Amino acid sequence: MIGDIINTHKYKSGDRTKHKSTSKVDYCTGHCVVCPKTKKVMQIGVDVYIEPNRMVIRDKQYRISNPMFRILCAFHEHQEEVLSRDFLLAYAWGENNTVNNSVTVAISELRGLLSSKSGLEIATVQGKGYRMFKTYQDICQ
């Protein structure tokens, strides 16, 4: 079963543009330097660990960008839920970023790292966003 879709919508209020979340969870607006998630290594799969600028899959280290780390944090925090492109864009790059292609590129790079090396997969949910889930291989280990 697919969980709630985490989404953000922009609306105008006077001269300022605000983000409104359609779910009970709001996205992180702080910078990674002050984010409490950056203070520890997080396990997101059986043999998959992340921390800022680094992902470890089966004891092999891979360098990842800060936005890629934040996307993985979002998927970890909202397990099995569909996360919209707008949500991931705001979560990873901040609410002022308007380059939608950034999410596509980051997801593509993360898929390349995760595919066949881990028990995690990122699926596209047509017209809604992305969802990271554990594959059968990961569950059985």
Tab-separated table of C-alpha atoms in Angstrom:
chain	number	residue	atom	x	y	z
A	1	MET	CA	0.000	0.000	0.000
A	2	ILE	CA	1.292	3.448	-0.883
A	3	GLY	CA	1.138	5.973	1.946
A	4	ASP	CA	0.234	9.656	1.854
A	5	ILE	CA	1.712	11.860	-0.820
A	6	ILE	CA	3.937	14.481	0.741
A	7	ASN	CA	3.550	17.630	-1.307
A	8	THR	CA	4.094	21.360	-1.061
A	9	HIS	CA	2.170	24.068	-2.813
A	10	LYS	CA	3.258	27.664	-3.279
A	11	TYR	CA	0.779	30.434	-2.701
A	12	LYS	CA	1.133	34.198	-2.673
A	13	SER	CA	0.588	36.212	0.464
A	14	GLY	CA	1.288	39.860	-0.169
A	15	ASP	CA	4.832	40.114	-1.523
A	16	ARG	CA	6.055	36.817	-0.094
A	17	THR	CA	5.701	33.319	-1.500
A	18	LYS	CA	5.012	30.695	1.160
A	19	HIS	CA	4.956	26.910	1.066
A	20	LYS	CA	2.022	25.025	2.435
A	21	SER	CA	2.292	21.299	3.103
A	22	THR	CA	-0.706	19.138	2.234
A	23	SER	CA	0.238	16.595	4.886
A	24	LYS	CA	0.798	16.755	8.613
A	25	VAL	CA	4.570	16.734	8.026
A	26	ASP	CA	6.392	19.868	6.930
A	27	TYR	CA	9.713	19.858	5.113
A	28	CYS	CA	13.028	20.773	6.642
A	29	THR	CA	13.990	24.375	5.991
A	30	GLY	CA	17.215	24.422	8.001
A	31	HIS	CA	20.627	24.085	6.458
A	32	CYS	CA	22.411	20.766	6.845
A	33	VAL	CA	25.022	22.344	9.056
A	34	VAL	CA	22.505	22.805	11.844
A	35	CYS	CA	20.280	19.828	11.060
A	36	PRO	CA	20.363	17.246	13.888
A	37	LYS	CA	20.412	14.452	11.281
A	38	THR	CA	23.969	15.403	10.342
A	39	LYS	CA	25.325	14.548	13.780
A	40	LYS	CA	25.052	10.774	13.413
A	41	VAL	CA	25.255	8.013	10.853
A	42	MET	CA	21.803	6.799	9.808
A	43	GLN	CA	21.019	3.280	8.694
A	44	ILE	CA	18.491	3.364	5.835
A	45	GLY	CA	18.783	-0.249	4.669
A	46	VAL	CA	20.263	-3.556	5.805
A	47	ASP	CA	23.780	-2.615	4.651
A	48	VAL	CA	23.174	1.039	3.725
A	49	TYR	CA	24.297	3.936	5.906
A	50	ILE	CA	24.283	7.655	5.176
A	51	GLU	CA	25.848	10.754	6.601
A	52	PRO	CA	26.566	14.140	5.028
A	53	ASN	CA	28.609	13.743	1.832
A	54	ARG	CA	28.906	9.960	2.213
A	55	MET	CA	26.877	6.815	1.675
A	56	VAL	CA	28.162	3.366	2.639
A	57	ILE	CA	26.705	0.351	0.835
A	58	ARG	CA	28.003	-3.068	1.900
A	59	ASP	CA	31.159	-1.511	3.374
A	60	LYS	CA	31.962	0.433	0.193
A	61	GLN	CA	31.942	4.238	0.472
A	62	TYR	CA	30.395	6.579	-2.100
A	63	ARG	CA	30.589	10.361	-2.121
A	64	ILE	CA	27.187	12.068	-2.342
A	65	SER	CA	26.167	15.710	-2.489
A	66	ASN	CA	24.422	17.483	0.368
A	67	PRO	CA	21.092	17.578	-1.541
A	68	MET	CA	21.383	13.843	-2.247
A	69	PHE	CA	21.938	13.259	1.475
A	70	ARG	CA	18.852	15.344	2.281
A	71	ILE	CA	16.743	13.424	-0.272
A	72	LEU	CA	17.785	10.160	1.386
A	73	CYS	CA	16.927	11.710	4.781
A	74	ALA	CA	13.468	12.612	3.473
A	75	PHE	CA	12.889	9.075	2.174
A	76	HIS	CA	14.132	7.650	5.476
A	77	GLU	CA	11.895	9.954	7.486
A	78	HIS	CA	8.829	9.274	5.308
A	79	GLN	CA	9.294	5.556	4.686
A	80	GLU	CA	7.028	3.958	2.080
A	81	GLU	CA	5.382	7.327	1.331
A	82	VAL	CA	5.243	9.044	-2.042
A	83	LEU	CA	7.216	12.295	-1.948
A	84	SER	CA	6.378	14.880	-4.580
A	85	ARG	CA	9.022	16.530	-6.740
A	86	ASP	CA	8.174	19.919	-5.143
A	87	PHE	CA	8.613	18.481	-1.647
A	88	LEU	CA	11.997	16.945	-2.500
A	89	LEU	CA	13.126	20.146	-4.221
A	90	ALA	CA	12.270	22.255	-1.170
A	91	TYR	CA	13.640	19.682	1.293
A	92	ALA	CA	16.970	19.222	-0.466
A	93	TRP	CA	17.714	22.622	-2.001
A	94	GLY	CA	15.605	25.022	0.068
A	95	GLU	CA	12.369	26.803	-0.624
A	96	ASN	CA	13.871	29.378	-3.004
A	97	ASN	CA	15.223	26.907	-5.571
A	98	THR	CA	13.248	26.762	-8.792
A	99	VAL	CA	15.331	24.326	-10.881
A	100	ASN	CA	13.019	21.302	-11.175
A	101	ASN	CA	15.626	19.272	-13.067
A	102	SER	CA	17.743	19.081	-9.896
A	103	VAL	CA	15.450	16.445	-8.402
A	104	THR	CA	15.497	14.319	-11.570
A	105	VAL	CA	19.300	14.357	-11.727
A	106	ALA	CA	19.717	13.544	-8.004
A	107	ILE	CA	17.174	10.697	-8.158
A	108	SER	CA	18.927	9.292	-11.232
A	109	GLU	CA	22.313	9.364	-9.486
A	110	LEU	CA	20.881	7.799	-6.320
A	111	ARG	CA	19.222	5.043	-8.353
A	112	GLY	CA	22.581	4.324	-9.966
A	113	LEU	CA	24.242	3.956	-6.579
A	114	LEU	CA	21.451	1.926	-4.994
A	115	SER	CA	20.635	-0.392	-7.904
A	116	SER	CA	21.894	-3.935	-7.424
A	117	LYS	CA	24.247	-2.770	-4.669
A	118	SER	CA	21.604	-2.443	-1.971
A	119	GLY	CA	18.152	-3.678	-1.121
A	120	LEU	CA	16.651	-0.236	-1.716
A	121	GLU	CA	14.942	1.091	-4.809
A	122	ILE	CA	13.465	4.453	-5.760
A	123	ALA	CA	10.321	4.158	-7.868
A	124	THR	CA	8.574	6.857	-9.855
A	125	VAL	CA	4.870	7.096	-9.081
A	126	GLN	CA	3.490	8.568	-12.295
A	127	GLY	CA	2.127	12.081	-11.804
A	128	LYS	CA	2.707	12.010	-8.030
A	129	GLY	CA	6.418	11.781	-7.209
A	130	TYR	CA	8.888	9.217	-5.909
A	131	ARG	CA	8.886	6.467	-3.308
A	132	MET	CA	11.841	4.579	-1.840
A	133	PHE	CA	11.177	1.043	-0.707
A	134	LYS	CA	12.996	-2.068	0.403
A	135	THR	CA	13.210	-4.791	-2.186
A	136	TYR	CA	12.592	-8.427	-1.422
A	137	GLN	CA	16.376	-8.971	-1.350
A	138	ASP	CA	16.760	-6.425	1.483
A	139	ILE	CA	13.893	-7.854	3.526
A	140	CYS	CA	15.281	-11.407	3.358
A	141	GLN	CA	18.767	-10.511	4.614
